[in-house]
Coordinates of C-alpha atoms and ligand atoms in Angstrom, one line a residue:
M244 CA 110.5 189.0 71.2
A245 CA 106.9 190.2 71.5
V246 CA 105.1 190.6 68.2
L247 CA 104.8 194.3 67.3
S248 CA 101.3 195.9 67.2
E249 CA 100.4 197.5 63.9
F250 CA 100.7 200.9 65.5
S251 CA 104.2 200.3 66.8
L252 CA 105.2 198.7 63.5
I253 CA 104.3 201.8 61.6
Q254 CA 106.0 204.0 64.2
R255 CA 109.2 202.0 64.2
Y256 CA 109.7 201.4 60.6
F257 CA 107.8 204.0 58.6
E258 CA 106.9 207.2 60.5
Q259 CA 110.3 208.8 60.3
L260 CA 111.7 206.7 57.4
T261 CA 112.2 209.3 54.7
T262 CA 113.1 212.9 54.2
Q263 CA 110.6 215.4 55.8
R264 CA 109.3 217.9 53.2
E265 CA 107.9 221.4 53.9
D266 CA 104.9 220.8 51.6
V267 CA 103.7 218.0 53.9
L268 CA 101.4 219.8 56.2
L269 CA 100.5 216.6 58.0
G270 CA 102.2 213.2 57.4
I271 CA 101.8 209.7 58.9
G272 CA 99.6 209.5 61.9
D273 CA 96.2 210.9 61.1
D274 CA 93.3 209.7 58.9
C275 CA 94.7 211.5 55.9
A276 CA 97.9 213.3 55.0
L277 CA 97.6 217.0 54.1
L278 CA 99.8 218.0 51.1
Q279 CA 100.5 221.3 49.4
C280 CA 100.9 221.4 45.6
P281 CA 102.9 224.3 44.1
A282 CA 101.1 226.9 42.0
D283 CA 100.8 226.3 38.2
H284 CA 101.6 222.5 38.7
V285 CA 99.3 219.5 38.7
I286 CA 99.9 216.2 40.5
A287 CA 101.0 213.2 38.5
V288 CA 99.8 210.0 40.3
S289 CA 100.6 206.4 39.6
I290 CA 100.3 203.1 41.6
D291 CA 102.0 199.7 41.2
T292 CA 101.5 196.5 43.1
L293 CA 104.1 193.8 43.6
V294 CA 102.8 190.3 44.6
E295 CA 105.0 187.6 46.0
N296 CA 105.7 184.7 43.5
I297 CA 104.2 186.8 40.7
H298 CA 106.4 189.9 40.6
F299 CA 109.2 188.7 42.8
F300 CA 110.7 185.5 44.3
A301 CA 109.8 184.7 47.9
D302 CA 113.5 184.6 48.8
V303 CA 114.4 188.0 47.3
D304 CA 116.6 190.3 49.5
P305 CA 114.0 192.5 51.3
E306 CA 116.3 195.5 50.8
H307 CA 116.2 195.0 47.0
L308 CA 112.5 194.6 47.2
G309 CA 112.0 197.8 49.1
Y310 CA 114.2 199.6 46.6
K311 CA 112.4 198.2 43.5
S312 CA 108.9 198.7 44.9
L313 CA 109.6 202.5 44.8
A314 CA 111.8 202.4 41.7
V315 CA 108.9 201.3 39.5
G316 CA 106.8 204.2 40.6
L317 CA 109.6 206.7 40.3
S318 CA 110.1 205.4 36.7
D319 CA 106.4 206.3 35.9
L320 CA 106.9 209.8 37.3
A321 CA 110.1 210.1 35.2
A322 CA 108.2 209.0 32.1
M323 CA 105.8 211.8 32.7
G324 CA 108.5 214.4 33.4
A325 CA 107.2 214.8 36.9
K326 CA 109.3 215.8 40.0
P327 CA 108.8 213.2 42.8
A328 CA 107.1 214.6 46.0
W329 CA 105.3 212.0 48.1
F330 CA 104.3 208.4 48.2
T331 CA 102.0 206.1 50.1
L332 CA 102.6 202.4 51.0
A333 CA 100.0 199.7 51.3
L334 CA 101.8 196.7 52.9
T335 CA 100.2 193.2 53.3
L336 CA 102.3 191.0 55.4
P337 CA 101.9 187.3 56.2
E338 CA 103.6 187.9 59.6
V339 CA 105.6 190.5 61.4
N340 CA 109.3 189.7 60.7
E341 CA 111.5 192.5 62.0
D342 CA 114.5 191.4 60.0
W343 CA 112.5 191.6 56.8
L344 CA 110.9 194.9 57.8
N345 CA 114.3 196.4 58.6
G346 CA 115.7 195.4 55.2
F347 CA 112.6 196.4 53.3
S348 CA 112.4 199.8 54.9
Q349 CA 116.1 200.5 54.4
G350 CA 115.9 199.7 50.7
L351 CA 112.9 202.0 50.4
A352 CA 114.5 204.8 52.3
K353 CA 117.7 204.6 50.3
L354 CA 115.9 205.4 47.0
A355 CA 113.3 207.7 48.6
N356 CA 115.9 210.0 50.1
K357 CA 118.0 210.1 46.9
H358 CA 114.9 211.6 45.2
N359 CA 113.6 213.6 48.1
I360 CA 110.2 211.8 48.1
Q361 CA 108.4 211.5 51.4
L362 CA 106.4 208.6 52.7
V363 CA 103.2 210.3 53.9
G364 CA 100.8 207.4 54.7
G365 CA 99.7 203.9 54.0
D366 CA 97.9 200.9 55.2
T367 CA 99.1 197.7 56.9
T368 CA 97.2 194.5 56.7
R369 CA 97.8 190.8 57.2
G370 CA 97.8 188.4 54.2
P371 CA 100.0 187.1 51.4
L372 CA 103.0 189.4 50.9
T373 CA 101.9 192.3 48.7
I374 CA 103.3 195.7 48.3
S375 CA 101.4 198.6 46.7
I376 CA 103.1 202.0 46.3
Q377 CA 101.4 205.1 45.0
V378 CA 103.7 207.9 43.9
H379 CA 102.9 211.6 43.5
G380 CA 104.9 214.1 41.6
F381 CA 104.6 217.7 40.3
V382 CA 104.5 218.7 36.7
Q383 CA 103.2 221.7 34.7
P384 CA 100.2 220.3 32.8
E385 CA 101.4 221.6 29.4
K386 CA 104.8 220.1 29.9
A387 CA 103.8 216.6 31.0
L388 CA 105.3 213.9 28.7
R389 CA 102.3 212.1 27.3
R390 CA 102.4 209.0 25.1
S391 CA 100.2 210.7 22.5
G392 CA 102.6 213.4 21.3
A393 CA 104.9 211.7 18.8
Q394 CA 105.0 213.2 15.3
I395 CA 106.2 211.9 11.9
G396 CA 109.9 212.8 11.5
D397 CA 110.6 212.9 15.3
M398 CA 113.6 210.8 16.3
V399 CA 113.2 207.9 18.7
Y400 CA 115.7 207.7 21.7
V401 CA 116.2 205.5 24.7
T402 CA 118.2 206.1 27.9
G403 CA 120.8 203.7 29.3
T404 CA 121.1 200.1 27.9
L405 CA 118.4 197.6 27.1
G406 CA 118.0 193.9 27.8
D407 CA 120.0 193.7 31.0
A408 CA 117.1 193.0 33.4
G409 CA 115.5 190.5 31.0
A410 CA 118.8 188.6 30.7
A411 CA 119.2 188.6 34.5
L412 CA 115.8 187.2 35.0
Q413 CA 116.4 184.3 32.5
L414 CA 119.7 183.6 34.3
Q415 CA 118.0 183.5 37.7
L416 CA 115.3 181.2 36.3
R417 CA 118.1 179.0 34.8
E418 CA 116.3 179.2 31.5
W419 CA 119.3 180.7 29.7
D420 CA 123.0 181.1 30.2
H421 CA 125.9 182.2 28.1
A422 CA 129.5 181.1 28.2
A423 CA 130.8 184.6 27.6
L424 CA 129.3 186.0 30.8
N425 CA 131.5 185.8 33.9
V426 CA 130.7 186.3 37.5
E427 CA 131.0 190.1 37.3
D428 CA 128.7 190.2 34.3
K429 CA 126.1 188.2 36.1
T430 CA 126.4 190.4 39.2
Y431 CA 126.0 193.5 37.1
L432 CA 123.0 192.1 35.3
S433 CA 121.3 191.0 38.6
Q434 CA 121.8 194.5 39.9
R435 CA 120.1 195.9 36.9
L436 CA 117.1 193.7 37.6
D437 CA 117.0 194.1 41.4
Q438 CA 117.9 197.7 41.7
P439 CA 116.9 199.5 38.4
T440 CA 117.7 203.2 38.1
P441 CA 114.6 205.3 37.5
R442 CA 115.5 208.1 35.1
V443 CA 114.0 210.8 37.2
E444 CA 116.3 213.7 36.2
S445 CA 116.3 212.7 32.6
G446 CA 112.5 212.8 32.5
Q447 CA 112.4 216.3 33.9
Y448 CA 115.0 217.5 31.5
L449 CA 113.0 216.1 28.6
T450 CA 109.9 218.1 29.4
D451 CA 111.3 221.0 27.4
F452 CA 112.2 219.0 24.3
A453 CA 110.5 215.6 24.0
S454 CA 107.2 215.1 22.2
S455 CA 106.3 211.9 24.0
A456 CA 107.8 209.4 26.5
I457 CA 107.2 206.1 28.2
D458 CA 109.2 204.0 30.6
I459 CA 110.3 200.6 29.4
S460 CA 108.7 198.1 31.8
D461 CA 107.4 195.5 29.4
G462 CA 110.1 195.7 26.7
L463 CA 111.0 198.2 24.0
L464 CA 108.7 196.8 21.4
A465 CA 105.6 196.7 23.6
D466 CA 106.2 200.1 25.2
L467 CA 107.2 202.0 22.1
G468 CA 104.1 200.3 20.6
H469 CA 102.0 202.2 23.2
I470 CA 103.5 205.5 22.0
L471 CA 102.8 204.6 18.4
D472 CA 99.2 203.6 19.2
K473 CA 98.4 206.7 21.2
S474 CA 100.1 208.9 18.6
S475 CA 98.7 207.1 15.5
V476 CA 102.1 206.8 13.9
G477 CA 104.7 204.1 13.2
A478 CA 108.5 203.8 13.7
R479 CA 111.5 202.5 11.9
L480 CA 114.3 201.4 14.2
D481 CA 118.0 200.7 13.4
L482 CA 118.8 197.4 15.0
T483 CA 122.5 198.1 15.0
K484 CA 121.9 201.2 17.2
L485 CA 120.2 199.3 20.1
P486 CA 122.3 200.3 23.2
L487 CA 123.8 197.2 25.0
S488 CA 125.7 197.1 28.2
F489 CA 129.3 195.9 28.2
S490 CA 128.1 192.6 29.6
M491 CA 125.4 192.1 27.0
S492 CA 127.7 193.1 24.2
K493 CA 129.7 189.9 24.9
V494 CA 126.6 187.8 24.0
D495 CA 125.9 186.9 20.4
R496 CA 124.2 189.9 18.7
K497 CA 120.9 188.2 17.8
T498 CA 120.3 187.0 21.4
A499 CA 121.3 190.4 22.8
E500 CA 118.9 192.1 20.4
R501 CA 116.1 189.8 21.4
F502 CA 116.5 190.8 25.0
A503 CA 116.9 194.4 24.2
L504 CA 113.7 194.5 22.1
Q505 CA 111.4 192.1 24.0
S506 CA 112.3 191.8 27.7
G507 CA 111.0 194.1 30.3
D508 CA 112.1 195.5 33.7
D509 CA 114.8 197.8 32.4
Y510 CA 113.0 200.9 33.5
E511 CA 114.8 203.0 30.9
L512 CA 112.9 205.8 29.1
C513 CA 111.9 205.7 25.4
F514 CA 111.1 209.1 24.0
T515 CA 110.6 211.0 20.8
V516 CA 112.2 214.4 19.9
P517 CA 111.3 216.8 17.1
P518 CA 114.1 217.8 14.7
Q519 CA 114.6 221.3 16.2
Y520 CA 115.7 219.8 19.6
F521 CA 118.3 217.3 18.4
A522 CA 121.2 219.4 19.7
E523 CA 119.6 219.7 23.1
I524 CA 119.3 215.9 23.3
E525 CA 122.6 214.9 21.6
Q526 CA 124.7 217.4 23.5
G527 CA 122.8 218.6 26.6
F528 CA 121.6 215.3 27.9
E529 CA 123.1 214.2 31.2
G530 CA 123.8 210.5 31.2
Q531 CA 123.5 208.1 28.3
C532 CA 120.9 208.3 25.6
T533 CA 120.9 206.7 22.1
R534 CA 119.0 207.6 19.0
I535 CA 117.6 204.3 17.7
G536 CA 115.1 205.3 15.0
V537 CA 112.6 207.6 13.5
I538 CA 108.8 208.1 13.6
T539 CA 107.1 207.3 10.3
S540 CA 103.6 207.4 8.9
D541 CA 103.5 203.6 8.4
E542 CA 101.6 201.7 11.0
G543 CA 103.7 199.5 13.3
I544 CA 107.4 199.0 13.8
Y545 CA 109.9 198.3 11.1
F546 CA 113.6 197.6 11.4
I547 CA 116.8 198.2 9.4
D548 CA 119.4 195.5 10.1
D549 CA 123.2 195.7 9.4
N550 CA 122.6 194.8 5.8
D551 CA 120.1 197.7 5.4
A552 CA 117.4 195.0 4.9
L553 CA 113.9 195.9 6.1
I554 CA 112.5 193.6 8.7
A555 CA 108.8 193.7 9.8
L556 CA 107.4 193.1 13.3
K557 CA 105.0 190.2 13.6
G558 CA 103.0 189.8 16.8
T559 CA 105.4 190.2 19.7
G560 CA 108.4 188.8 17.8
Y561 CA 110.1 190.0 14.7
E562 CA 111.0 188.3 11.5
H563 CA 112.4 189.1 8.1
F564 CA 110.1 191.1 5.9
P565 CA 109.0 188.8 3.0
S566 CA 110.2 190.7 -0.1
Ligands
LIG649 P1 93.1 204.3 59.5 O1 92.5 203.2 60.4 O2 92.6 205.7 59.7 O3 93.2 203.9 58.1 P2 95.7 203.2 60.1 O4 95.6 202.7 61.5 O5 95.5 202.3 59.0 O6 94.6 204.4 60.0 O7 97.0 204.0 59.9 C1 97.5 205.0 60.9 C2 98.4 205.9 60.2 O8 99.5 205.3 59.8 C3 97.8 206.6 59.0 O9 98.3 207.9 58.9 C4 98.3 205.8 57.8 O10 98.4 206.6 56.7 C5 99.7 205.4 58.4 N1 100.1 204.1 57.8 C6 99.6 202.9 58.0 N2 100.3 201.9 57.4 C7 101.4 202.5 56.9 C8 102.5 202.0 56.1 N3 102.7 200.8 55.8 N4 103.4 203.0 55.7 C9 103.2 204.3 56.0 N5 102.2 204.8 56.7 C10 101.3 203.9 57.1
LIG650 MG1 93.9 201.9 57.5

């Protein structure tokens, strides 16, 4: 088969790939896209780059890769409380492989169409496989969920379950295994790593109630740490409350906690809520969310374990507080 030109590649795989929105005055095909932002809103923008052998394995399923490349951007929009609208794609390819392009674009379209986000432009170049996606969403400026809004006395919550993606990565790298995990567990964990669920609707719901939010891409401790730094507060977490999936709850508790606290790639949201909105979160939240702690005036993160003993955070790990 003749190798596709750049022009026909774009036309075949990307021009009509996603939903067509009315606020796109001009999409793929000109020098720029022309986009209409709704009144009283601003545009939330974020870009992420995935590089082969650094962010993903060379033999990863291209459909999963397409899905995940967009999922990480949607997760940033979710963490800001923004409603997804448009994205652009900069694709660097070592060669034109139509099987790969087909899988990649299908994975991308699957998630894009679920969230009504339109591909409006991009760039295609030759080189080591690299995918950059920039997402754009709408949010009212006073409602955007910033990292800097946490106040003493706010409760700390997370969506979903933690540690699944980190465990899946260690399993894939063959650096860890656990006798209690069967084939279904491993499939489930892999799916959490390869096709994470960006909490887009949850993020928008939270704009009326949360004082701060972040998405968990580097691990709960690291990402909650960003909220604490930007808000100049501390947190006390209840280790017994960390939400674990059915699969990870089969693993010994200490190991599961370590994954939940320290491993990344879960793309759940961590957020803080002032006392007057507890009911809206505990009762009105669609999907799972778990209260794991409270914002305090002490700098850093402290933990309560199942013996009610206080544990202090040291560096990126945690160890018992010397009494
Ligand atoms: P220019 O030379 O003006 O940058 P290009 O030839 O790179 O234009 O791209 C032509 C059109 O195709 C532009 O509208 C651009 O946004 C779009 N495009 C290029 N690559 C991609 C891609 N990978 N995904 C989506 N749109 C793309
Ligand atoms: Mg170009």
